[in-house]
């Protein structure tokens, strides 16, 4: 279990819960490939030292160092987009190593057979556009080496048939991997769009188009934390449509839904850019007003209440009016979110009990 945990920790170095899944996957693969890269090239390099193949040993040990450097880059928390730098270094190191193996031939001329590693690595770390470009540059480089007159740029000797088939097969493999990467990216983007769509639907009330209780709860947590951290004022307004049951009973639920929707749009249009409003319940709305004290919140509440009172709604062409009641509360640093909402709700009930169509500031009584 300790070994399994050690491996898991090693591979997850640099990952973060706040990253998107694809980024974390790239970091994990960079760790894995870096480990395989520097381990394998180190072993092969030491083997070359034992065989006294000094040039090959030097190249392999340099490659091992570069692969290990990609690991060190991922560990560096101060470097921005470390995983991209690490992935680029892995790709460049791999390509340079492959160029050398083609040049030198490797063990018994088998060095060029390693080049098929290049397409998946280049496309994974570089994406479709950058990866394809890098593969194209690699193909140009090795083609120039392989088919330069009289094999002047090669230390190894290859037949024309071997060189041409090596290049054709590499092109085929590269095209297949490029098509796979294109399909993968397309599927990922579609999945991401669907995920965001469902996530948005889970946070937004479909009828009013406003945030729902879940969506507003997330905003409340963020704004409460910010207000406490920066010692900023914060106010809530709880709003309820007056006599909404009568509207439903007399005009029907379809007209009632239209009232909820139109009031929501009125609120949304009238608020400041940094304010938030949510449909908190059936006919209830909750406003979150950052950097706003209770007097400023009261002025906003009265402006919204007056706007609704003056607005005409229609039932089969017959106009009718709707009023709302508002409860205003300025949040104290010691308040929890639920407690602050409860106190704004108390202000709403005070407005209801005072005759409706009014705004009331609730002040918590000190004991």
XYZ file of C-alpha atoms in Angstrom:
367
model
C 0.000 0.000 0.000
C 2.866 2.386 0.797
C 4.427 1.759 -2.623
C 1.062 2.307 -4.323
C 0.561 5.576 -2.434
C 4.111 6.674 -3.273
C 3.504 6.051 -6.985
C 0.162 7.867 -6.850
C 1.711 10.885 -5.116
C 4.551 10.957 -7.637
C 2.239 10.877 -10.658
C -0.129 13.498 -9.191
C 2.628 16.023 -8.454
C 1.497 19.399 -9.819
C -2.176 18.458 -10.160
C -4.801 20.647 -8.539
C -8.493 20.197 -7.775
C -9.194 23.592 -9.328
C -7.701 22.516 -12.665
C -9.896 21.156 -15.433
C -9.636 17.357 -15.866
C -7.670 17.568 -19.128
C -4.992 19.765 -17.551
C -4.590 17.360 -14.621
C -4.404 14.471 -17.072
C -1.615 16.212 -18.985
C 0.310 16.796 -15.748
C -0.114 13.163 -14.715
C 1.078 11.885 -18.121
C 3.989 14.352 -18.085
C 5.054 12.876 -14.746
C 4.649 9.332 -16.064
C 6.412 9.947 -19.369
C 9.168 11.953 -17.703
C 9.788 9.094 -15.283
C 9.832 6.480 -18.049
C 11.960 8.777 -20.212
C 14.725 9.532 -17.756
C 14.731 6.002 -16.301
C 14.909 4.256 -19.684
C 17.492 6.619 -21.186
C 19.570 6.417 -18.005
C 19.641 2.601 -18.160
C 20.407 2.645 -21.900
C 23.049 5.309 -21.351
C 24.788 3.276 -18.651
C 24.639 0.244 -20.921
C 26.307 2.295 -23.665
C 29.004 3.337 -21.186
C 29.668 -0.329 -20.419
C 29.901 -1.053 -24.168
C 32.256 1.950 -24.432
C 29.978 3.580 -27.001
C 30.847 7.022 -25.691
C 28.872 9.130 -28.179
C 25.636 7.179 -27.689
C 26.177 7.134 -23.922
C 26.621 10.933 -23.878
C 23.465 11.549 -25.912
C 21.366 9.172 -23.805
C 22.599 10.638 -20.512
C 21.871 14.180 -21.768
C 18.383 13.017 -22.781
C 17.914 11.471 -19.337
C 18.886 14.792 -17.752
C 16.396 16.699 -19.922
C 13.580 14.265 -19.079
C 14.374 14.624 -15.388
C 14.399 18.423 -15.787
C 10.812 18.222 -17.070
C 9.934 16.608 -13.747
C 11.667 19.392 -11.787
C 9.702 21.985 -13.766
C 6.411 20.401 -12.676
C 7.515 20.556 -9.044
C 8.283 24.288 -9.356
C 5.130 25.989 -8.037
C 6.325 29.496 -8.938
C 6.458 28.765 -12.664
C 3.245 29.672 -14.484
C 1.839 26.921 -16.726
C 4.620 24.582 -15.615
C 2.873 21.601 -17.187
C 3.046 23.232 -20.638
C 6.753 23.993 -20.283
C 7.364 20.468 -19.010
C 5.381 18.909 -21.862
C 7.250 20.985 -24.446
C 10.590 19.971 -22.953
C 9.590 16.291 -23.025
C 8.541 16.584 -26.682
C 11.691 18.460 -27.770
C 13.956 16.075 -25.849
C 12.251 13.070 -27.417
C 12.512 14.472 -30.946
C 16.185 15.354 -30.558
C 16.872 11.863 -29.233
C 15.041 10.336 -32.212
C 17.017 12.509 -34.649
C 20.222 11.264 -33.080
C 19.109 7.605 -33.223
C 18.352 7.997 -36.928
C 21.733 9.619 -37.442
C 23.691 7.026 -35.443
C 21.521 4.003 -36.128
C 21.442 2.831 -32.520
C 22.125 -0.823 -31.729
C 22.490 -2.797 -34.980
C 20.591 -0.123 -36.918
C 17.391 -0.424 -34.862
C 17.428 3.175 -33.564
C 14.951 4.566 -36.151
C 12.262 2.136 -34.958
C 11.787 4.288 -31.839
C 10.433 7.247 -33.830
C 6.829 5.961 -33.644
C 6.741 7.261 -30.069
C 6.844 10.832 -31.394
C 3.271 11.339 -32.796
C 1.257 10.412 -29.663
C 3.596 12.370 -27.379
C 3.704 15.472 -29.608
C -0.068 15.522 -30.078
C -0.869 14.834 -26.431
C 1.329 17.603 -25.034
C 0.959 20.070 -27.915
C -2.643 19.535 -28.929
C -3.776 19.105 -32.532
C -2.417 22.335 -34.010
C 0.912 22.629 -32.201
C 1.452 18.854 -32.168
C 0.853 18.550 -35.926
C 3.241 21.436 -36.545
C 5.934 19.804 -34.417
C 5.463 16.446 -36.166
C 5.684 18.209 -39.545
C 8.985 19.846 -38.564
C 10.269 16.493 -37.324
C 9.335 14.808 -40.632
C 11.124 17.544 -42.614
C 14.234 17.177 -40.457
C 14.493 13.397 -40.698
C 13.565 13.384 -44.417
C 16.380 15.833 -45.100
C 18.787 13.610 -43.157
C 17.641 10.333 -44.682
C 17.562 11.423 -48.320
C 20.504 13.795 -48.391
C 22.802 12.714 -51.262
C 25.280 9.949 -50.502
C 24.005 9.567 -46.886
C 26.340 12.441 -45.998
C 24.257 13.375 -42.901
C 24.088 9.827 -41.522
C 26.588 7.814 -39.550
C 24.565 4.653 -40.162
C 23.797 3.024 -43.477
C 20.179 2.382 -44.537
C 18.796 1.074 -47.804
C 16.506 3.291 -49.862
C 13.684 0.801 -49.323
C 14.107 0.948 -45.533
C 14.217 4.745 -45.479
C 11.173 5.186 -47.739
C 9.081 2.615 -45.840
C 10.141 4.090 -42.524
C 8.965 7.508 -43.664
C 5.693 6.268 -45.237
C 4.778 4.220 -42.176
C 5.629 7.134 -39.889
C 3.402 9.452 -41.934
C 0.572 6.920 -41.735
C 0.900 6.560 -37.977
C 1.079 10.361 -37.571
C -2.108 10.882 -39.610
C -3.947 8.241 -37.599
C -2.903 9.821 -34.304
C -3.788 13.300 -35.608
C -7.264 12.074 -36.554
C -7.619 10.449 -33.140
C -6.545 13.694 -31.408
C -9.022 15.683 -33.512
C -11.831 13.273 -32.551
C -10.781 13.316 -28.904
C -10.709 17.106 -28.699
C -14.064 17.381 -30.467
C -15.637 14.851 -28.085
C -14.085 16.613 -25.089
C -15.435 20.014 -26.157
C -18.907 18.558 -26.728
C -18.838 16.851 -23.328
C -17.666 20.100 -21.713
C -20.482 22.072 -23.358
C -23.068 19.533 -22.209
C -21.594 19.534 -18.694
C -21.662 23.342 -18.511
C -25.206 23.390 -19.855
C -26.429 21.000 -17.156
C -24.415 22.831 -14.514
C -25.993 26.109 -15.567
C -29.461 24.552 -15.532
C -28.793 23.279 -12.024
C -27.992 26.836 -10.855
C -30.660 28.772 -12.768
C -34.420 28.854 -12.308
C -35.944 27.954 -15.677
C -39.083 30.072 -15.285
C -37.572 33.369 -14.151
C -34.087 33.017 -15.662
C -32.617 34.087 -12.308
C -30.335 32.117 -10.043
C -32.152 29.456 -8.078
C -31.575 28.652 -4.394
C -28.551 26.481 -5.158
C -26.950 29.061 -7.463
C -27.533 31.892 -5.003
C -26.138 29.813 -2.132
C -22.818 29.573 -3.978
C -22.753 33.339 -4.558
C -23.717 33.996 -0.931
C -20.786 31.948 0.356
C -18.334 33.790 -1.883
C -19.668 37.272 -1.067
C -19.923 36.606 2.670
C -16.288 35.481 2.723
C -15.202 38.512 0.687
C -17.135 40.953 2.893
C -15.601 39.518 6.063
C -12.087 39.342 4.591
C -12.116 42.926 3.287
C -14.423 44.328 5.995
C -16.985 45.481 3.436
C -20.671 46.229 3.995
C -23.192 43.698 2.722
C -26.987 43.764 2.681
C -29.802 41.371 1.837
C -33.336 42.046 0.640
C -36.047 39.404 0.896
C -38.966 40.123 -1.424
C -42.386 38.523 -1.758
C -45.213 39.144 -4.240
C -48.288 40.342 -2.354
C -51.470 38.223 -2.583
C -49.919 35.930 -5.180
C -52.403 33.146 -4.367
C -55.250 35.442 -5.376
C -53.543 36.110 -8.731
C -53.290 32.371 -9.350
C -56.858 31.719 -8.236
C -58.396 34.538 -10.271
C -56.221 34.542 -13.408
C -54.749 31.038 -13.451
C -51.279 29.644 -12.985
C -50.165 30.636 -16.478
C -50.725 34.322 -15.675
C -49.080 33.748 -12.290
C -45.999 32.351 -14.046
C -45.945 35.385 -16.350
C -46.002 37.667 -13.298
C -43.059 35.825 -11.735
C -41.120 35.983 -15.008
C -41.832 39.665 -15.699
C -41.005 40.756 -12.149
C -37.754 38.789 -12.349
C -36.778 40.553 -15.563
C -37.649 43.934 -14.047
C -35.418 43.210 -11.066
C -32.602 41.926 -13.240
C -32.669 45.039 -15.441
C -32.861 47.513 -12.561
C -30.026 46.132 -10.423
C -26.418 47.230 -10.483
C -23.886 45.027 -12.275
C -22.325 43.612 -9.094
C -25.680 42.880 -7.390
C -27.396 39.485 -7.530
C -31.010 38.386 -7.335
C -32.417 34.866 -7.136
C -35.817 33.256 -7.150
C -35.610 31.949 -3.598
C -38.974 30.218 -3.426
C -42.330 30.146 -5.201
C -42.978 33.892 -5.289
C -39.994 34.970 -3.171
C -36.847 36.712 -4.391
C -33.585 37.197 -2.519
C -31.263 40.103 -3.321
C -27.571 40.180 -2.462
C -26.091 43.680 -2.449
C -22.300 43.849 -1.920
C -20.714 47.020 -0.486
C -24.151 48.310 0.469
C -25.372 49.410 3.901
C -28.972 49.126 5.121
C -29.941 52.687 4.146
C -28.613 52.249 0.617
C -30.313 48.836 0.422
C -33.573 50.412 1.590
C -33.371 53.004 -1.207
C -32.819 50.208 -3.744
C -35.713 48.216 -2.282
C -38.053 51.214 -2.492
C -37.015 51.904 -6.059
C -37.724 48.302 -7.055
C -40.993 48.200 -5.105
C -42.217 51.412 -6.765
C -41.247 50.181 -10.215
C -43.288 46.991 -9.744
C -46.269 48.884 -8.322
C -46.362 51.158 -11.387
C -45.971 48.310 -13.870
C -49.026 46.956 -15.728
C -49.624 43.231 -16.055
C -52.263 41.754 -18.345
C -54.827 38.969 -18.137
C -56.370 38.446 -21.595
C -55.863 42.116 -22.401
C -57.204 43.275 -19.028
C -54.552 45.267 -17.105
C -53.958 44.690 -13.418
C -51.347 45.762 -10.907
C -49.069 43.777 -8.600
C -47.263 44.899 -5.470
C -44.351 43.446 -3.540
C -43.122 43.661 0.043
C -39.448 43.949 0.977
C -37.425 43.037 4.062
C -33.997 44.689 4.303
C -31.129 43.547 6.511
C -27.494 44.641 6.742
C -25.231 41.685 7.506
C -23.063 41.742 10.630
C -19.580 40.162 10.581
C -20.736 37.622 13.178
C -23.768 36.514 11.114
C -23.953 33.156 9.427
C -25.587 33.052 5.997
C -28.703 31.298 7.268
C -29.052 33.688 10.211
C -28.758 36.738 7.942
C -31.401 35.351 5.557
C -33.696 34.646 8.513
C -33.396 38.261 9.670
C -34.093 39.606 6.168
C -37.133 37.313 6.156
C -38.263 38.831 9.457
C -38.087 42.260 7.838
C -40.308 40.915 5.050
C -42.884 39.658 7.549
C -42.842 43.038 9.275
C -43.607 44.651 5.897
C -46.436 42.159 5.328
C -47.911 42.732 8.771
C -47.705 46.488 8.271
C -50.028 46.441 5.269
C -47.826 45.113 2.404
C -46.472 47.093 -0.565
C -43.684 48.526 1.552
C -40.050 48.017 2.553
C -38.910 47.509 6.132
C -35.380 47.500 7.551
C -35.008 44.773 10.138
C -32.729 45.652 13.005
C -31.695 42.755 15.222
C -32.395 43.518 18.842
C -29.334 43.318 21.084
C -29.747 41.271 24.266
